[in-house]
Every structure is written in C-alpha cells, then in structure tokens.
C-alpha cells in the first residue's frame, strides 16, 4: 500500500535513456502557444546529446557550480559579495538540479500518455524553497559541507530567502502540502495559480495595533521560477455576444473588448525520495500587444499606456481575506484569468494527443480548491460548445466527469456569490452559459419534485432578490462528479446542513478527504532534532514516507532515556524560539515555562478572544494569591499569539490590540514575574511557523464546534509532539480518535449543542450565562485596567449584548477547567513527555500523503508514474564521458 521503501541506493535505478527521449528530440511541453512555432531539432543535434548529462553532486562539483553562478549569473566579485548573493548563487545551483529532473519528468509523463490532475487554486502558501528542495533532493548534507568548507553556514543562507506568501492561511498552505505529496507519490500533476507581485501583507505591530506593509516579495528577484516567454494566452473581458446560424446550427460568438495576456512562470516542485519533479505554473497578467493598436492609431498614446497598466494590475495583489468573500471586480478578473489560461493550457496539451473530446475525462482530472476557480467549469463548457462545436450534452459529459470540488468552509460570509450584473458585464457569455446550466438542472429537479419551490430555490444557481447573484458553490456542485469536505465532521455537516438538498439528490457524489500536511516540511525541515531522534528510534528515515510505521514504536513513550532525549529536543527548539521572541518582541521568556501557543488567522470563530480572556483570568487569580503560594498553584506559562487580521476586519484587529494591551500590563508586573508572560508574535507565516511550532508544548485549537472545517496547524503541532487544548471541531475529532482523548485537553460544547446554547443566550442577560469568572474579567477590562477602553469595550460588546454567536460565554468555564488539567499534567514532566511522544507517533494519518492517495484513488482515478531515476554513479560516468 504505502510508500516506496528504501534509500538512495535502492531508488537510484539506472536510467533508461530511450524512455527519456521524445521523438525528434522536441520537448513538447515548451512549445509556444502564441506566435513562434518551436523548431523541432533533430535527436542527433549536439545540444540534446549534451543535455543528457546530469550534474554531479560531489563537494567539489557543488562548490564549482555555486562559484560559477557567483561569477556568471550574479556577476559578483569578492569586493561586493554578501550573504544574500551567497543565497542567490546556492539557489541557482540547486535550481539547476531541479530543472534536470523537472524537464525529464514531464517528458516521461508525456511519453507514457498518462492522465493528469490539474490542481486549481487562487492561493499557494509555499514557504521558503531552498531547504525544502535540498531535503527533497537529499542533498542537504552535501550542500552543508560544501558551503561550510567555503566559510558559509547553510542555515544562515536559508534565512536570506524571502517567504513567498501567495496565500492567506490554511487553504493556501494545503495546496502547497498537496503539491509536495503529489510530487513525492509520483502522481502526474500540475499546480496552477497566480503569480501575485504582492503576497499577503507583512504584519507589523505599532503601539499594539496591526499595521499592514505591502509585501513586494520579488524585490530581490526569484531564483526559483522559470519565466516562459513562449507560453502566453490571450484572456478576454467584457464585450458582446452575437448569435450566428451556420449549417442550420446556432453558434455563439463572444467578442471581448479588453484583451490581456497571461504568461506562465514555472516553479519546480521536487518530490522526496524520487526523481519526479512537478510544476506549479503561476500566471502573470501582461498587456496584449495587439489590443491597443486602436488607441495608438487614434493618437491617444497615454490612454493606450493606461490600459496596458490596467492589464498588469490584475495579478498585482492577493486579496488578504481569509474566510470572507470580496465581491470586487478585480477579484473576479483574477479568478477568470487563472481559469481561462489554465483551461487553454490543458486543452493545448490534450490536443497534441489527437484524442476525441469524449476521452478528455480519461486524461484529465480538474480539482477546484474551493469555489474560487469555479468558472473553469463554465470556461470549458464555453470552449467546447462555442469553439470546438460540441453539442451541449456532449460537452457537459466531458466537463462533469473531469471536475471535482473541495469545500473549505460553511461560514456564510465565505460563500462566494457574484452579482449577476457584475458577472454579466465582465463575462457575458459565461453568465449566459450559467443560466443555461441552471435551466436544464432545475427542469430535471422540477420533474423529480413537482411544485417543491423550496427545493428549487435552494438548489438554484441563481439567488433571486433585489440583488440577484450566482451561487458559486451550487455551480461547483452541479458541475462536478465529486464534492468533498476536508474533515469527517465537516463533510458530514455538508451533507446534513449546507448541501443537504444536493446530497439527497446524489448521495454518492459527496465524499470526505481529511486534510493532511507534509512531514517533509513540517518535521524533517522544521524540526531536525526530532527527525534525528525518529531516525534513531525507527532505525531509518522511512517514517518520512510512511508516517504510519511510527505507531510500531509506541513502547518508547515509557522509556526514561528516550523521554530525556525527547525533552532535550523540545528544549533546543524552545531556545530557538526564545531568541526569536527576544529579538522581535523584546520579551525575555523563561525557557522552563510552559510554551502555550495559538497561531492562525485571527477570526472570531477561532476564538483567540477566549484565549486572551483566560489569560486575564489567570492574571487576576495570580494577583489574588498570596506571593508565597503562587508557585504552588500556578505553572509558569509563556502564552503566545500570532496571526494576521484581514485589514478590514475591525473586531479581529481589536483582538490583537487586546493581546498587546494585556501583554504590556502583565509582562511589566513585577509581582507576576515569569509566572505569566504574554507575547504577540508578529507576521505569522510559513517560515515563522517552522520556528514556532516545534517549540510549542501546548497548542490551542479552540474554535466554536462546527465552524473550523478541518484546521491543518493542529496536525503540524501534533506531529511535533505538542499537546492540544481544543474543542471537538474539524480534524480535532479525528486527532482525538488517533492519539486518544486522554492525550489531549478536550473541552466545550459539541456541534449538536451549539444551536441550543445560542438560543438560550439570546433570551438572557450576559451576566447570567457568563458565570462569575468571565464576568469579572470583562469588568476588569471595562474598568480600564489595560487601557484602550474604547476599542476594548467595543470588542467585548461582540460577546456581551445577547449576541455571542461563537458561544464564548457558554464554553468559558469548561475551557478554564481544561486549562487546570494542563497545569496539573505539566507538573509531571514524565507523564507530559509520554503524552507528547504518543501524540507524535500516532499522528501518521495526518500526512498529506494519505490525503493525496485518497484523492487520486477515490476522485481522480489517477495512477502514479515514477520516472526512471539515473543513479548517481551513472551520472558521474556520463559526465566523465562528456568531459573526456
Ligand atoms: C498551517 C498554516 C495555517 C493554517 O492554520 P490553522 O490553525 O489550521 O488555521 C495558516 N497559516 C500558516 C502560515 C500555516 O502554516
């Protein structure tokens, strides 16, 4: 079932050159789409012969390749060479190695005529590339040594890389973990997204408030991407549609009035323990040269230039909203650009196969990461009917059988609904096709359920009202053969609540695919100490590909020697975070205190507010306790928060303000000392997460039951031996199943109880349902104990005025009790460590390798395709032959 075993020596199969060669030496993937036709070189051409060699990886070879890039790529001399340049040269040297595998991978896929999965996502939270690439190529050791020999510490070289943050949070990070698993498991896959010039803003904290700074991440260039000057597609917007009758058949012609170009930027994604390297293709919008001739000819030079700038602006900036829907025209343009360029690219590739359209689903699976790229369904319909001339039903078969949709949230504010006016203006033909799909769909429904108006109106793709909208979730469900939620509880809620009527129509369409995270980045890269320990326990690093084998070693949890080493690893990670916090926040933590961490986007449903209110509760209790008894009653804790608030989300920003106000008060209270420290960790992102998560001992996942679809950071924390304090929500439920409830701190209302609690609160005064402990906390804030009374009172009003939608008041007591259990357990170091070990060893289910195998088998019907891997010695001999 799982994972190819064995290390380097086993997997480096000897190369089968004939299989790697494409007829005529022509590399079809890099054919032009607009303009130039590639010159098909002869296989005898010397270029292609020379390219068959692979780069050697000896220390000297690595050094010479780095030095080559210093001189010829960067044009640097010894007099102006900095650590940044060192990073750039090293990255180029690693990129060279990625490109070899990358080119061969797609040539091989192409030769084998495999089915592809296209993963469409508006977000990829990819994180830094250098270490990940070296780990996956299994060259980290060699590069470390090569660099050390030249006087550079590889870890400080890593720190030079900007963190590409082309996503908001969990959804974008999931897409990145999935790419890693798809490459590692040898699935023929393509990731498609947008190359935003500005990623998610950088968060600074000024006077306790969040300040957003633009993230121009391409500032220092991007050594990882390959710009494809020859892969460009035209994208149309606005304009009009006309109908024409040709041979008795009606044809629709859409003429766009704004035409821009999408250009491909390729980002190689190396698999681990395989030569397979797949592509994340990101589109950048550019002006189209043909389009503005008219303005130029009319002499309006500046108007023409303005329209060119508008074109470039489309992929400028990522929308910084997590779990809210924007409704802006520019956002719709972004979505359509991704969709249209990707579908054109997939069609071009398919057409080279010279197969019939009805075979499309046999060769292509398209996965929609949420509804953001849902227009792909409509775009493929449009091209098949309007341009390729298929009948509607034929086209629908092709579309329906290739698309699948992943839902990520049931929060109503996150469900995309595009205004009919906006959509019809920007994409008139697409709106027409949506109406058509809806018409045919609703006719079927009304035949099955005559006069059931409620059903018709909930299933309809169109939401009627003064402001008519298109429901993108309904479009995605109707146009897909599979719909999945991202954790068992969430998938169940989809079938019983949000998509109940769709479920009753076609129960077999609905599936669950519990999220996962890649152990390569989240253990192997982020926690080298733990990786080394696990290697020793297992006797190999096979766990990186097969996390389930860790279960076989559970008996070590009781071994005092292992427990000691486990604690040492955690302590080293805590030390690293200690310096990180000292440098960035100016706070001196006690390394022996319990590191208690909640990092994730700031949102009311995630209830950071409940966490900080409990911190205040703890503070008040410490102050009330006589000094000599404090150490007996309270475990010293360092409580850390981190996460970005959407710029327009005032309540979320006030939560940050409150955390910082409490931090200021508590950290400067001499009486409290190291018993309690509170820190806001600025600018939470992937690379910071890689420092924060391994250092955490207690991790908070405390959303209102039913509202966190899955959560993925809970999985990262568990793998790294953190104990979770959490509600029975999202994937926490399955984590509890795997690691055992006794190894977590579960509290709070269950999903079934939430609605009733809400109703109860609606009819009473908050002082009644808050309980005395929470009331006292709120009164302390309102008495201006922490300052910022205006902001903080407004914040409290979100839970006070019979309006506590996230039932924070109802869950508070149970949360405090769970926190007491945390203190009690932490006093017993051995028991705590045992549970920490068990959490880690039992977390195998949450590897994204498991998730991706399930997608491949149960939705995509996709087979792995591993490319023959040239052995190292084979490479060396080849080089020798070519040199001599
Ligand atoms: C994993 C991750 C998330 C998702 O966190 P949740 O707690 O699951 O919401 C968000 N941001 C970053 C940077 C991550 O790495």
JSON list of N, CA and C in Angstrom, two decimals, residues 381 385 390-399 440:
[
{"chain": "A", "resi": 381, "resn": "UNK", "atom": "N", "xyz": [-16.94, 24.54, -20.74]},
{"chain": "A", "resi": 381, "resn": "UNK", "atom": "CA", "xyz": [-18.21, 24.43, -21.48]},
{"chain": "A", "resi": 381, "resn": "UNK", "atom": "C", "xyz": [-18.22, 25.38, -22.68]},
{"chain": "A", "resi": 385, "resn": "UNK", "atom": "N", "xyz": [-18.39, 24.15, -26.58]},
{"chain": "A", "resi": 385, "resn": "UNK", "atom": "CA", "xyz": [-19.58, 24.38, -27.40]},
{"chain": "A", "resi": 385, "resn": "UNK", "atom": "C", "xyz": [-19.35, 25.48, -28.44]},
{"chain": "A", "resi": 390, "resn": "UNK", "atom": "N", "xyz": [-18.97, 21.23, -30.03]},
{"chain": "A", "resi": 390, "resn": "UNK", "atom": "CA", "xyz": [-19.65, 20.09, -29.44]},
{"chain": "A", "resi": 390, "resn": "UNK", "atom": "C", "xyz": [-21.10, 20.43, -29.13]},
{"chain": "A", "resi": 391, "resn": "UNK", "atom": "N", "xyz": [-21.95, 19.42, -29.13]},
{"chain": "A", "resi": 391, "resn": "UNK", "atom": "CA", "xyz": [-23.32, 19.62, -28.67]},
{"chain": "A", "resi": 391, "resn": "UNK", "atom": "C", "xyz": [-23.29, 19.85, -27.17]},
{"chain": "A", "resi": 392, "resn": "UNK", "atom": "N", "xyz": [-24.32, 20.54, -26.66]},
{"chain": "A", "resi": 392, "resn": "UNK", "atom": "CA", "xyz": [-24.34, 20.87, -25.24]},
{"chain": "A", "resi": 392, "resn": "UNK", "atom": "C", "xyz": [-24.16, 19.62, -24.37]},
{"chain": "A", "resi": 393, "resn": "UNK", "atom": "N", "xyz": [-24.92, 18.58, -24.65]},
{"chain": "A", "resi": 393, "resn": "UNK", "atom": "CA", "xyz": [-24.88, 17.38, -23.80]},
{"chain": "A", "resi": 393, "resn": "UNK", "atom": "C", "xyz": [-23.51, 16.69, -23.84]},
{"chain": "A", "resi": 394, "resn": "UNK", "atom": "N", "xyz": [-22.93, 16.65, -25.04]},
{"chain": "A", "resi": 394, "resn": "UNK", "atom": "CA", "xyz": [-21.58, 16.06, -25.17]},
{"chain": "A", "resi": 394, "resn": "UNK", "atom": "C", "xyz": [-20.59, 16.84, -24.32]},
{"chain": "A", "resi": 395, "resn": "UNK", "atom": "N", "xyz": [-20.68, 18.14, -24.42]},
{"chain": "A", "resi": 395, "resn": "UNK", "atom": "CA", "xyz": [-19.75, 18.99, -23.68]},
{"chain": "A", "resi": 395, "resn": "UNK", "atom": "C", "xyz": [-19.95, 18.80, -22.18]},
{"chain": "A", "resi": 396, "resn": "UNK", "atom": "N", "xyz": [-21.20, 18.70, -21.77]},
{"chain": "A", "resi": 396, "resn": "UNK", "atom": "CA", "xyz": [-21.49, 18.57, -20.34]},
{"chain": "A", "resi": 396, "resn": "UNK", "atom": "C", "xyz": [-20.91, 17.28, -19.77]},
{"chain": "A", "resi": 397, "resn": "UNK", "atom": "N", "xyz": [-21.02, 16.19, -20.54]},
{"chain": "A", "resi": 397, "resn": "UNK", "atom": "CA", "xyz": [-20.43, 14.91, -20.12]},
{"chain": "A", "resi": 397, "resn": "UNK", "atom": "C", "xyz": [-18.94, 15.06, -19.85]},
{"chain": "A", "resi": 398, "resn": "UNK", "atom": "N", "xyz": [-18.25, 15.73, -20.77]},
{"chain": "A", "resi": 398, "resn": "UNK", "atom": "CA", "xyz": [-16.81, 15.94, -20.66]},
{"chain": "A", "resi": 398, "resn": "UNK", "atom": "C", "xyz": [-16.49, 16.74, -19.40]},
{"chain": "A", "resi": 399, "resn": "UNK", "atom": "N", "xyz": [-17.24, 17.83, -19.21]},
{"chain": "A", "resi": 399, "resn": "UNK", "atom": "CA", "xyz": [-16.96, 18.72, -18.08]},
{"chain": "A", "resi": 399, "resn": "UNK", "atom": "C", "xyz": [-17.27, 18.01, -16.77]},
{"chain": "A", "resi": 440, "resn": "UNK", "atom": "N", "xyz": [-31.46, 23.82, -17.33]},
{"chain": "A", "resi": 440, "resn": "UNK", "atom": "CA", "xyz": [-31.53, 22.37, -17.56]},
{"chain": "A", "resi": 440, "resn": "UNK", "atom": "C", "xyz": [-31.57, 21.62, -16.23]}
]
